[in-house]
Every structure is written in C-alpha cells, then in structure tokens.
CSV table of C-alpha atoms and ligand atoms in Angstrom, one decimal:
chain,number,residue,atom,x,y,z
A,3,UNK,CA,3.8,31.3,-133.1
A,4,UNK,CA,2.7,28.3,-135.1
A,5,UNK,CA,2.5,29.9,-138.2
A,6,UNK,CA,4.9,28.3,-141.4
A,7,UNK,CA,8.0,30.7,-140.9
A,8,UNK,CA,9.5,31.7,-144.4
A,9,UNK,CA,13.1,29.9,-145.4
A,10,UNK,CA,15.4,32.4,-146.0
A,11,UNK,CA,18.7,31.5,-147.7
A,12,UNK,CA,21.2,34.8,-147.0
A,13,UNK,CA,24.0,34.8,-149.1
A,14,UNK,CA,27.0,36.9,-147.3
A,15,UNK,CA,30.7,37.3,-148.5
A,16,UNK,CA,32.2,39.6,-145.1
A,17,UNK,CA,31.4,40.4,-141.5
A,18,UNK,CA,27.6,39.3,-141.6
A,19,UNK,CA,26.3,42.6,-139.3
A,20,UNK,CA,23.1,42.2,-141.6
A,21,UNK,CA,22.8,38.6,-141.1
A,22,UNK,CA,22.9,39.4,-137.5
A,23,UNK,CA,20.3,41.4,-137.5
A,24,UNK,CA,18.0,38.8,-139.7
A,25,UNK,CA,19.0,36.2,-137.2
A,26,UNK,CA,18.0,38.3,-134.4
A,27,UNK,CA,15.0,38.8,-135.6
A,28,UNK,CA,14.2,34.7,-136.6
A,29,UNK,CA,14.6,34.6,-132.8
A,30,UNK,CA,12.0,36.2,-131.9
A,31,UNK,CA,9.1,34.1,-131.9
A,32,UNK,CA,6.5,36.1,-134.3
A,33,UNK,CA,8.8,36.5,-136.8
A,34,UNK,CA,7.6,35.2,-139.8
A,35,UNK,CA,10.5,34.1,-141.0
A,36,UNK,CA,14.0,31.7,-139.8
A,37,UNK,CA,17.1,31.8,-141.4
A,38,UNK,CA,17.2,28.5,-143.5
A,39,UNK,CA,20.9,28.4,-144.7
A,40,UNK,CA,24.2,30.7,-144.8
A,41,UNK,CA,25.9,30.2,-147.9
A,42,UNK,CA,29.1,32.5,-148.4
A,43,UNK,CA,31.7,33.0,-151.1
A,44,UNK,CA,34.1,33.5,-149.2
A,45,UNK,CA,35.7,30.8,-147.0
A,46,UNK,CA,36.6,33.3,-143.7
A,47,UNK,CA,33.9,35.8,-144.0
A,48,UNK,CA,32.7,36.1,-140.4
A,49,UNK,CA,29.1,36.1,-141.2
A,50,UNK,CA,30.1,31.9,-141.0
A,51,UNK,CA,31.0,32.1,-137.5
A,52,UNK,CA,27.5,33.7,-137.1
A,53,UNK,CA,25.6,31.2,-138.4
A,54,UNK,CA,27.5,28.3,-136.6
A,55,UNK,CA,26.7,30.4,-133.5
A,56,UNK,CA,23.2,30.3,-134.1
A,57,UNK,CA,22.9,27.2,-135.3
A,58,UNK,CA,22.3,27.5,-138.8
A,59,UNK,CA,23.4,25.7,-141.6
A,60,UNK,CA,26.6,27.4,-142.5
A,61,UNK,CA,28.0,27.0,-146.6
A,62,UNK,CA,30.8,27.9,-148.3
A,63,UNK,CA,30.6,28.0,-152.0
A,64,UNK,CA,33.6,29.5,-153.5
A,65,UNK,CA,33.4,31.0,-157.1
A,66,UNK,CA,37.1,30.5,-157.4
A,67,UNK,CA,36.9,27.0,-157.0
A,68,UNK,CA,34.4,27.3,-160.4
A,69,UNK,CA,35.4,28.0,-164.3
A,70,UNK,CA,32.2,29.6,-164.8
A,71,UNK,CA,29.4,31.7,-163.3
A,72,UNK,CA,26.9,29.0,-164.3
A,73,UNK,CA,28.6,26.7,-162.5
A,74,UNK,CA,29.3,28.3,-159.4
A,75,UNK,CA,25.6,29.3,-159.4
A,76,UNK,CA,24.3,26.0,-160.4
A,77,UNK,CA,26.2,24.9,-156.7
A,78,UNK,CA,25.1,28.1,-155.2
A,79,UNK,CA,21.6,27.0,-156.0
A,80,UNK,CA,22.2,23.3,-155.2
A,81,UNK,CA,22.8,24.2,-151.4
A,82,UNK,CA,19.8,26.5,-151.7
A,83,UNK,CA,17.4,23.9,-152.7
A,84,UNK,CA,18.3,21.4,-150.0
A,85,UNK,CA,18.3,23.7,-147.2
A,86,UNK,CA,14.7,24.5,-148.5
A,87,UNK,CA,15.0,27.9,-149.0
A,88,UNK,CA,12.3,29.7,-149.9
A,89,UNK,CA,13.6,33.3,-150.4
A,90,UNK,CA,17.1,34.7,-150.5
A,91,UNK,CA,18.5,37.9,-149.1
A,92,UNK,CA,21.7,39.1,-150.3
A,93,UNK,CA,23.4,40.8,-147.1
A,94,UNK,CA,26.8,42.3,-148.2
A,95,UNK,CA,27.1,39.2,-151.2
A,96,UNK,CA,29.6,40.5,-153.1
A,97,UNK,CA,28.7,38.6,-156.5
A,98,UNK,CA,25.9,39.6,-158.8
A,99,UNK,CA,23.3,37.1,-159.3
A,100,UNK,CA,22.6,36.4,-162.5
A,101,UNK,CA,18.8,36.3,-164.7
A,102,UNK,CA,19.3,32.6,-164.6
A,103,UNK,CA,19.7,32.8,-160.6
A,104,UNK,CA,16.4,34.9,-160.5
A,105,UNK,CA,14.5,32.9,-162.1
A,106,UNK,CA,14.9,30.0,-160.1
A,107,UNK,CA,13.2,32.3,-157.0
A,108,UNK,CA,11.4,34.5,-159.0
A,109,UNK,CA,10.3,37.7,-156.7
A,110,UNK,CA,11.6,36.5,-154.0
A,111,UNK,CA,15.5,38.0,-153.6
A,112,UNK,CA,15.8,41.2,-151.6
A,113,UNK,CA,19.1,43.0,-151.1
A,114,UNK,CA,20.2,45.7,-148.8
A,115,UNK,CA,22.8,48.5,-150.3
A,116,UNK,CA,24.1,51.4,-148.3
A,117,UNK,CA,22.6,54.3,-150.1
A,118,UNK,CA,19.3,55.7,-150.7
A,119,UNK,CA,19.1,54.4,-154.4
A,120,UNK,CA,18.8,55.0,-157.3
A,121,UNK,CA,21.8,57.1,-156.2
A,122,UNK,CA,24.7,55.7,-156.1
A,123,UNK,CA,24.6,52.2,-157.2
A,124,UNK,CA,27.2,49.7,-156.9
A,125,UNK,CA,30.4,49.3,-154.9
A,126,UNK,CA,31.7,52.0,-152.5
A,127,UNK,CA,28.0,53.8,-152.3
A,128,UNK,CA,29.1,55.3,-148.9
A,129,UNK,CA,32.1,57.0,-150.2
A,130,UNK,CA,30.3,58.0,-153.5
A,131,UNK,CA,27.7,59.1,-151.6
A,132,UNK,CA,30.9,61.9,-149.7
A,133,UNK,CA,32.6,62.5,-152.7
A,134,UNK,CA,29.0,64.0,-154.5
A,135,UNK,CA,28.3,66.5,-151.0
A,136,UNK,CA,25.0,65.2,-150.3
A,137,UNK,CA,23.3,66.0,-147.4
A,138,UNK,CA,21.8,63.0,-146.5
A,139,UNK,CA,22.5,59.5,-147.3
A,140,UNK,CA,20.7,55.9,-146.1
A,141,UNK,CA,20.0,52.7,-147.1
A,142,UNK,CA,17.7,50.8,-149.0
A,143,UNK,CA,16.1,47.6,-149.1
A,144,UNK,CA,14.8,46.1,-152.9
A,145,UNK,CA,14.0,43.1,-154.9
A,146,UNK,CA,16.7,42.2,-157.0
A,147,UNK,CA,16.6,42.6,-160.7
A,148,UNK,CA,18.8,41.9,-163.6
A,149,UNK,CA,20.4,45.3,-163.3
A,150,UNK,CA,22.9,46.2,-160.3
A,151,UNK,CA,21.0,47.9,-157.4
A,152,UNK,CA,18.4,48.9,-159.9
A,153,UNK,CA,15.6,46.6,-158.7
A,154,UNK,CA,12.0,47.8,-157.1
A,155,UNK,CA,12.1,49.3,-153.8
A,156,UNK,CA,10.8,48.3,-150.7
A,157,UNK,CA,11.7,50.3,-147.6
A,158,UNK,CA,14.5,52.5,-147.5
A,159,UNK,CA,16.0,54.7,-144.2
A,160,UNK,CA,17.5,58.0,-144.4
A,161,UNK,CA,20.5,59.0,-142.4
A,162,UNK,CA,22.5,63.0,-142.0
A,163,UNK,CA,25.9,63.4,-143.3
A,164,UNK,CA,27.8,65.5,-141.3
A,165,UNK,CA,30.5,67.9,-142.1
A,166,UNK,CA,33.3,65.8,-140.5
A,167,UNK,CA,32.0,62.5,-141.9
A,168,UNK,CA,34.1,60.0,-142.9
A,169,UNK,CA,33.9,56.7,-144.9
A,170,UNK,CA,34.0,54.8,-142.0
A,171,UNK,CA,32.0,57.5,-140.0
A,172,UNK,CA,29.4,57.3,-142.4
A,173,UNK,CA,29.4,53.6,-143.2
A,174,UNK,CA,28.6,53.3,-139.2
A,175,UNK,CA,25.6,55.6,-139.1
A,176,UNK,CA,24.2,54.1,-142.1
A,177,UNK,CA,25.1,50.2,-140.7
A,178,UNK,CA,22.9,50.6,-137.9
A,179,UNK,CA,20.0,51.9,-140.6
A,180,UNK,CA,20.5,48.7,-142.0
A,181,UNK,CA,20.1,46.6,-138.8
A,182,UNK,CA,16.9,47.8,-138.2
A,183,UNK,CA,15.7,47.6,-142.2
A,184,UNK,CA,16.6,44.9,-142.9
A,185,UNK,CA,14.1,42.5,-141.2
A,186,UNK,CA,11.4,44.9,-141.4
A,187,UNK,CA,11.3,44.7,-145.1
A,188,UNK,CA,12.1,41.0,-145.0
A,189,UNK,CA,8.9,40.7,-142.9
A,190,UNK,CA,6.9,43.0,-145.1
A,191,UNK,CA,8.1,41.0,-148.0
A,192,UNK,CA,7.4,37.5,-147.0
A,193,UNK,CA,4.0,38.0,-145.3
A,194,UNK,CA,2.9,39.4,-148.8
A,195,UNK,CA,2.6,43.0,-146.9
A,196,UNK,CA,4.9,44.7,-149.8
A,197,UNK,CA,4.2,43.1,-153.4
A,198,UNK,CA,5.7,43.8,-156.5
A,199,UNK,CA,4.1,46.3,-159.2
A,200,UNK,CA,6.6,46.5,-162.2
A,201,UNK,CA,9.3,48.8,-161.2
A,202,UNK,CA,7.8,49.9,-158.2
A,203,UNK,CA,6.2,48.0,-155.4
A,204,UNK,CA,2.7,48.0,-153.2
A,205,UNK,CA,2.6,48.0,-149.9
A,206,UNK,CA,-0.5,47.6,-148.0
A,207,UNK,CA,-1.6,50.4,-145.6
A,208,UNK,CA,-3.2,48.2,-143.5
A,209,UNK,CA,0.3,46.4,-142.2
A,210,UNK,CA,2.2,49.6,-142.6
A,211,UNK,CA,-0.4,52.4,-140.9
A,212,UNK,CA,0.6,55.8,-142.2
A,213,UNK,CA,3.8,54.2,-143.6
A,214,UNK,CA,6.0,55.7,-140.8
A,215,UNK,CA,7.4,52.4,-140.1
A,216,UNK,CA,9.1,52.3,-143.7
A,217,UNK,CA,10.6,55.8,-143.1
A,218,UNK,CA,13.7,56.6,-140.6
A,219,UNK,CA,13.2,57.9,-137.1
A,220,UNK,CA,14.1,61.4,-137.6
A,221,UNK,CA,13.1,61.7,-141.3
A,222,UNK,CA,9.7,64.5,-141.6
A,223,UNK,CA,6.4,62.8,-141.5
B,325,GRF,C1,26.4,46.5,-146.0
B,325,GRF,O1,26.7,47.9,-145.9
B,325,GRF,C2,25.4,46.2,-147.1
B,325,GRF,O2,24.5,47.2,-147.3
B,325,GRF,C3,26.3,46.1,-148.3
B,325,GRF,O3,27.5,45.4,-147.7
B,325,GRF,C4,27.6,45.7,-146.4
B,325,GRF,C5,27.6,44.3,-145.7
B,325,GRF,O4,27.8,44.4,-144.3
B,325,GRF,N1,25.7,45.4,-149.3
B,325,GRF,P1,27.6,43.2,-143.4
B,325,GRF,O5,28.5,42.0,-143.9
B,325,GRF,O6,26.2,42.8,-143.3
B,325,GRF,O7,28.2,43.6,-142.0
C-alpha cells in the first residue's frame, strides 16, 4: 500500500503479547499503521526483545533512573518525538501518563486493559473481575484520559468466565481477546474510523458495517 502509515510509539513495561500483536499487524501490508518506537520502563521486559526482532527501534527509559515524574516523562517524550511518533498505545505500561503527557498527543493515546470497563479499573482487573462472580469478563480498548482506565471507549471484546477459572485461566482467555483488539481499534482509530465525542466516541457505520467487528465472536448480535 502506498498510503502514509500512522507512527505509533507503544509504551510496554512486561512480556509485550500486545505489542506482538500491533507488530503483526504493521506487517501486513494494508495496515495503516507501523510501529515507530518501543520505549519500556523497564530494562528486561521482553516486549524489547520483540522489537529488536522486528526491527524496531527498541528504548529503555527508566523512571527510577528520574527524581521526578516530569522528568522521566519529559525523556519519555524526548524519544517519542525523534522516532516521529504520531500516536502512542500503551500495551501493558505500567506507569500512568500524566495531563502533561496527554497534551503533548492530544487524542491520540489508546490503551488496552483486561476488563470490560468501567468495571474494574486498575491493576489486577482479571482477578477483581473472579473475586466479584461475574459471568463474563473481556477487554477493552480506549483513549486515555486524565483518570485511570476511565477514558472513552472504542472497541471492547467480551469473554465467559467459567466455574473453574483461574487468574491465570482467565487472564489467558481474555489475552487472546486482546490480540485480536488491539489492532483493530488501533486501525479504527488512526484512519479517523472511530472519533472522539466527549466521554463517548463515534464510529462510522460505514467502516464498521453493523458493528459486529467491534463485538466478540460469540457475544449476541
Ligand atoms: C495486558 O493484559 C493488558 O491488557 C494490560 O497488561 C497486560 C500486558 O500484557 N494492560 P502484554 O505485556 O501485552 O503481554
């Protein structure tokens, strides 16, 4: 395709599965979008080895190595600007971003977060998730606010909880959710197909059909 792809900075701090799955997806050749920069926190997250793989740019900006949050964001957003980036995904980042960061790409960072929000915000959403009995958990893709998790919705994929679920049981069957949401909202997002509308956002029927495609396989139509 000849189309301008989309810079997308993805900031990771662990294993990178989601990064995977963006990367997969920049390889295919009508995606319209390629994965600018990795930038992690954390100096042997995984996701690094992913990127190298690939052959993306690969970053590691500690926050330890920082006495403030401004700082560390200041060189978080330092690497960002000369890779390029035009959009930033948070996949599995494990630092809050904060107004400051937001402004400097304003409507334009997405996150993923294991639960069908606005249930269960924030860290352990898969076990919170077993601990209230809910029937069916998921994932969500959304822009990313001030607030934690609390930003505007794009896509979101629903998964079963069953009886014998674990964390780890649980986390799996949502994971593989994530893989395929991921770079569909990603693409929905950067080809304007999803735009924001205050708390809530617009997607245009004429991209999305029936809006199947932002629903899970086995969820009713
Ligand atoms: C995913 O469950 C994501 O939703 C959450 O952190 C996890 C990251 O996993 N924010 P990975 O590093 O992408 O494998």
């Amino acid at each position: 395709m000849s189309a301008r792809r989309a810079r997308l900075g993805v900031l990771v701090s662990g294993g990178g599965s989601n990064l995977q799955a963006l990367l997969d997806a920049a390889g295919q050749a009508d995606y319209p979008a390629e994965v600018a920069c990795v930038l992690s926190n954390v100096p042997t997250a995984f996701a690094l080895e992913r990127a190298r793989k690939a052959g993306v740019r690969a970053e590691v900006v500690d926050h330890k190595g920082f006495g403030s949050k401004a700082d560390f964001e200041a060189a978080v957003l330092g690497v960002l600007a000369d890779a390029g980036v035009e959009w930033v995904c948070l996949a599995g980042f494990m630092r809050l971003v904060s107004a400051d960061f937001l402004k400097r790409f304003p409507g334009r960072v997405l996150n993923i977060h294991p639960s069908l929000l606005p249930a269960f915000p924030g860290l352990h959403a898969q076990k919170q998730a077993l601990e209230r009995g809910v029937k069916v958990a998921g994932c969500t893709v959304h822009y990313v606010d001030a607030g934690t998790d609390t930003g505007p919705i794009i896509a979101q994929a629903a998964v079963p909880v069953l009886p014998e679920d674990d964390e780890a049981s649980l986390s799996a069957r949502i994971l593989a959710e994530e893989h395929r949401l991921y770079p569909l909202a990603v693409r929905l997002a950067v080809t304007g197909a999803v735009t924001l509308d205050g708390t809530r956002t617009k997607v245009d029927a004429r991209v999305t059909g029936d809006g199947t495609a932002l629903r899970s396989p086995g969820a009713p139509r």
